[in-house]
Short mmCIF file of C-alpha atoms in Angstrom, two decimals:
data_model
loop_
_atom_site.label_atom_id
_atom_site.label_comp_id
_atom_site.label_asym_id
_atom_site.label_seq_id
_atom_site.Cartn_x
_atom_site.Cartn_y
_atom_site.Cartn_z
CA GLU A 18 75.11 104.83 96.56
CA VAL A 19 77.56 102.14 97.64
CA GLN A 20 80.92 103.58 98.61
CA LEU A 21 84.07 101.79 99.75
CA LEU A 22 87.02 103.91 100.78
CA GLU A 23 90.36 102.25 101.54
CA SER A 24 93.08 103.86 103.59
CA GLY A 25 96.20 102.98 105.54
CA GLY A 26 98.57 102.14 102.73
CA GLY A 27 102.12 103.44 102.58
CA LEU A 28 105.80 102.63 102.35
CA VAL A 29 107.07 100.07 104.85
CA GLN A 30 110.31 98.17 105.28
CA PRO A 31 110.49 94.41 104.80
CA GLY A 32 109.31 92.67 107.94
CA GLY A 33 107.14 95.61 108.90
CA SER A 34 103.42 95.90 109.48
CA LEU A 35 100.47 97.93 108.25
CA THR A 36 96.76 98.03 108.90
CA LEU A 37 94.47 98.77 105.98
CA SER A 38 90.93 100.03 106.49
CA CYS A 39 87.94 100.06 104.20
CA ALA A 40 85.12 102.41 105.23
CA ALA A 41 81.77 101.37 103.81
CA SER A 42 78.68 103.48 103.26
CA GLY A 43 75.44 103.39 101.31
CA PHE A 44 74.44 99.86 102.34
CA THR A 45 73.94 97.68 105.42
CA PHE A 46 77.56 96.64 105.89
CA ALA A 47 76.83 93.88 108.41
CA ASN A 48 74.82 91.93 105.82
CA TYR A 49 77.59 91.52 103.27
CA VAL A 50 80.58 89.27 102.76
CA MET A 51 83.70 91.36 102.09
CA THR A 52 86.94 90.60 100.27
CA TRP A 53 90.40 92.08 99.79
CA VAL A 54 92.02 91.77 96.34
CA ARG A 55 95.45 93.08 95.44
CA GLN A 56 97.21 93.97 92.21
CA ALA A 57 100.98 94.14 91.96
CA PRO A 58 102.48 96.64 89.49
CA GLY A 59 101.78 95.53 85.94
CA ARG A 60 100.14 92.31 87.13
CA GLY A 61 96.66 90.85 87.34
CA LEU A 62 94.20 90.57 90.19
CA GLU A 63 95.14 88.37 93.15
CA TRP A 64 92.67 87.37 95.85
CA VAL A 65 93.96 88.02 99.36
CA SER A 66 91.23 87.33 101.92
CA THR A 67 87.49 87.09 102.50
CA ILE A 68 85.38 87.47 105.63
CA GLY A 69 81.81 86.35 106.15
CA ALA A 70 78.95 88.63 107.06
CA SER A 71 77.32 87.02 110.07
CA ASP A 72 79.43 83.94 110.73
CA LEU A 73 82.66 85.93 110.39
CA GLY A 74 84.34 82.97 108.76
CA THR A 75 87.70 83.97 107.30
CA TYR A 76 89.58 82.73 104.26
CA TYR A 77 93.12 83.49 103.12
CA ALA A 78 95.29 83.00 100.07
CA ASP A 79 98.21 80.67 100.75
CA SER A 80 100.60 83.53 99.95
CA VAL A 81 99.41 85.55 102.95
CA LYS A 82 98.19 82.88 105.39
CA GLY A 83 99.77 83.33 108.80
CA ARG A 84 100.92 86.88 108.00
CA PHE A 85 97.71 88.78 107.18
CA SER A 86 94.54 88.97 109.23
CA ILE A 87 91.13 90.14 108.04
CA SER A 88 88.52 91.52 110.41
CA ARG A 89 85.51 93.78 110.47
CA ASP A 90 83.73 96.12 112.86
CA ASN A 91 80.08 96.18 111.85
CA SER A 92 79.35 98.97 114.34
CA LYS A 93 81.81 101.18 112.47
CA ASN A 94 80.98 99.88 108.98
CA THR A 95 84.65 99.17 108.48
CA LEU A 96 86.67 96.28 107.08
CA TYR A 97 90.30 95.79 108.07
CA LEU A 98 93.35 93.95 106.84
CA GLN A 99 96.31 93.61 109.18
CA LEU A 100 99.51 93.02 107.22
CA ASN A 101 102.47 91.59 109.16
CA SER A 102 105.90 90.30 108.16
CA LEU A 103 105.65 92.21 104.92
CA ARG A 104 107.73 91.19 101.94
CA ALA A 105 108.70 92.95 98.73
CA GLU A 106 106.26 90.73 96.85
CA ASP A 107 103.38 92.18 98.90
CA THR A 108 103.86 95.49 97.08
CA ALA A 109 100.53 96.15 95.37
CA ILE A 110 97.37 98.19 95.29
CA TYR A 111 94.92 96.67 97.76
CA TYR A 112 91.23 96.85 96.93
CA CYS A 113 88.30 96.03 99.17
CA ALA A 114 85.18 94.69 97.50
CA ARG A 115 81.63 93.89 98.51
CA HIS A 116 80.14 90.60 97.52
CA GLY A 117 76.92 90.07 95.65
CA GLY A 118 75.05 86.77 95.38
CA SER A 119 75.64 83.79 97.65
CA CYS A 120 78.98 82.02 97.76
CA SER A 121 77.44 79.01 99.48
CA SER A 122 75.48 78.33 96.31
CA GLY A 123 78.46 79.03 94.07
CA SER A 124 76.97 82.26 92.83
CA CYS A 125 78.94 85.12 94.25
CA TYR A 126 80.64 88.03 92.60
CA LEU A 127 82.50 91.19 93.56
CA GLU A 128 79.77 93.72 93.07
CA SER A 129 81.38 96.94 94.27
CA TRP A 130 85.03 97.94 94.59
CA GLY A 131 86.90 100.67 96.38
CA GLN A 132 89.50 102.83 94.66
CA GLY A 133 92.39 101.00 96.33
CA THR A 134 95.29 101.88 98.59
CA GLN A 135 98.95 101.46 97.66
CA VAL A 136 101.24 99.33 99.80
CA SER A 137 104.95 99.47 99.00
CA VAL A 138 107.46 97.23 100.76
CA SER A 139 111.04 98.33 100.33
CA SER A 140 114.15 99.09 102.32
CA GLN B 10 99.98 80.64 87.62
CA SER B 11 96.28 81.41 87.35
CA VAL B 12 93.73 78.68 87.88
CA LEU B 13 91.67 80.34 85.16
CA THR B 14 93.37 80.78 81.78
CA GLN B 15 92.72 83.78 79.55
CA PRO B 16 94.48 84.92 76.37
CA PRO B 17 96.86 87.80 77.17
CA SER B 18 95.42 90.01 74.46
CA VAL B 19 92.78 90.28 71.77
CA SER B 20 92.23 93.01 69.21
CA ALA B 21 89.79 94.07 66.53
CA ALA B 22 88.73 97.11 64.56
CA PRO B 23 85.99 99.46 65.74
CA GLY B 24 82.56 97.98 65.22
CA GLN B 25 83.85 94.43 65.16
CA LYS B 26 83.36 91.69 67.74
CA VAL B 27 85.86 90.14 70.12
CA THR B 28 85.55 87.16 72.40
CA ILE B 29 87.64 86.40 75.46
CA SER B 30 87.87 82.86 76.71
CA CYS B 31 88.29 81.77 80.33
CA SER B 32 89.17 78.13 80.88
CA ALA B 33 89.35 76.39 84.26
CA SER B 34 92.11 73.92 85.07
CA SER B 35 89.91 72.06 87.53
CA SER B 36 86.62 70.34 86.85
CA ASN B 37 85.35 71.60 90.20
CA LEU B 38 85.02 75.05 88.72
CA GLY B 39 82.50 73.74 86.27
CA PHE B 40 79.90 73.89 88.98
CA ASN B 41 80.47 77.54 89.83
CA TYR B 42 79.26 80.77 88.34
CA VAL B 43 81.75 83.03 86.54
CA SER B 44 81.93 86.81 86.75
CA TRP B 45 83.82 89.26 84.56
CA TYR B 46 85.52 92.52 85.51
CA GLN B 47 86.60 95.47 83.40
CA GLN B 48 89.58 97.58 84.45
CA PHE B 49 90.85 100.75 82.83
CA PRO B 50 94.45 101.85 83.53
CA GLY B 51 94.84 103.43 86.93
CA THR B 52 91.31 102.63 88.07
CA ALA B 53 89.62 99.95 90.15
CA PRO B 54 88.03 96.92 88.52
CA LYS B 55 84.31 97.10 87.79
CA LEU B 56 81.81 94.25 87.65
CA LEU B 57 80.80 93.65 84.04
CA ILE B 58 79.06 90.25 84.02
CA TYR B 59 77.88 88.09 86.93
CA GLU B 60 76.39 84.59 87.21
CA ASN B 61 77.87 83.71 83.81
CA ASP B 62 75.62 85.87 81.68
CA LYS B 63 73.91 88.63 83.68
CA ARG B 64 74.71 92.31 83.24
CA PRO B 65 74.53 94.78 86.13
CA SER B 66 72.42 97.84 85.58
CA GLY B 67 74.20 100.29 83.30
CA VAL B 68 76.33 97.78 81.42
CA PRO B 69 75.53 97.98 77.69
CA ASP B 70 74.09 94.90 76.00
CA ARG B 71 77.12 94.93 73.68
CA PHE B 72 78.73 92.95 76.50
CA SER B 73 77.63 89.34 76.91
CA GLY B 74 78.73 86.30 78.85
CA SER B 75 78.29 82.58 78.47
CA LYS B 76 79.54 79.40 80.10
CA SER B 77 79.78 75.79 79.06
CA GLY B 78 81.33 73.17 81.31
CA THR B 79 84.62 74.52 82.63
CA SER B 80 84.92 77.36 80.09
CA ALA B 81 83.38 80.79 79.98
CA THR B 82 83.38 83.46 77.30
CA LEU B 83 83.00 87.23 77.32
CA GLY B 84 81.81 88.79 74.08
CA ILE B 85 81.99 92.43 73.08
CA THR B 86 80.13 93.46 69.94
CA GLY B 87 80.21 96.83 68.19
CA LEU B 88 83.69 97.40 69.60
CA GLN B 89 84.42 100.98 70.62
CA THR B 90 87.67 102.75 71.47
CA GLY B 91 86.29 103.21 74.97
CA ASP B 92 86.28 99.44 75.41
CA GLU B 93 90.07 99.33 75.50
CA ALA B 94 90.76 97.90 78.93
CA ASP B 95 91.84 94.80 80.79
CA TYR B 96 89.22 92.13 81.38
CA TYR B 97 89.35 89.49 84.11
CA CYS B 98 87.23 86.43 84.74
CA GLY B 99 86.76 85.20 88.28
CA THR B 100 84.94 82.56 90.26
CA TRP B 101 84.53 81.47 93.88
CA ASP B 102 86.12 78.06 94.22
CA ARG B 103 84.22 76.01 96.77
CA SER B 104 86.56 73.03 96.62
CA LEU B 105 88.88 71.94 99.45
CA SER B 106 89.89 75.47 100.41
CA ALA B 107 87.35 78.14 99.58
CA ARG B 108 88.92 80.96 97.65
CA TRP B 109 88.49 83.42 94.83
CA VAL B 110 90.32 82.57 91.65
CA PHE B 111 90.94 84.96 88.76
CA GLY B 112 92.18 84.67 85.24
CA GLY B 113 95.41 86.40 84.31
CA GLY B 114 93.55 89.12 82.44
CA THR B 115 93.10 89.98 78.77
CA LYS B 116 94.04 93.30 77.22
CA VAL B 117 91.52 94.41 74.60
CA THR B 118 92.95 96.67 71.91
CA VAL B 119 90.83 98.52 69.40
CA LEU B 120 92.81 98.82 66.18
#
């Protein structure tokens, strides 16, 4: 059974930093593209970042580019998101998700999701 | 502002049918597959439809998807109270800067 378990969220002051983790199990983690999606209170889904499986290519939303950094440790089956220079508008639940399909052919989807971890930015 | 446009809400009585539209603002998205996600309050989203019209194992055939040009549609027939949730369309945009794009979400209410 595919499992994704996020951790590392919490309350942080504006300008602060956090590192989110997503522990994966039940599948060969190294073979899959992974994505972070966030959801602010009462709002819709917002894509944050994606990292490739083998090529480790990284992609970021304009709203987080230069402040957030996605990475993965395939030996630990873990996905990370480093959040720096946090702002109030970064307050959200952060979900990690495993891709299905092939993005290079235009056919990819977010097949499995974690339960999310809450990040709150406030003074 | 979402690149994909969905109606904020739709509603119908139990047993009826609802459709949720998802329209792209860019013609580039016409070449990509659309997926749909179901989210109940306080829970993570769940994949409902992928590659425009395919259902993952376990998703009832009351849920269907279609796509034509730059628009996609999610249909729910035989509406049940347990279908009350938020529904999001999404697609991987392979244009200038690769990214995921989502619709703003549609709240389905069973009257």
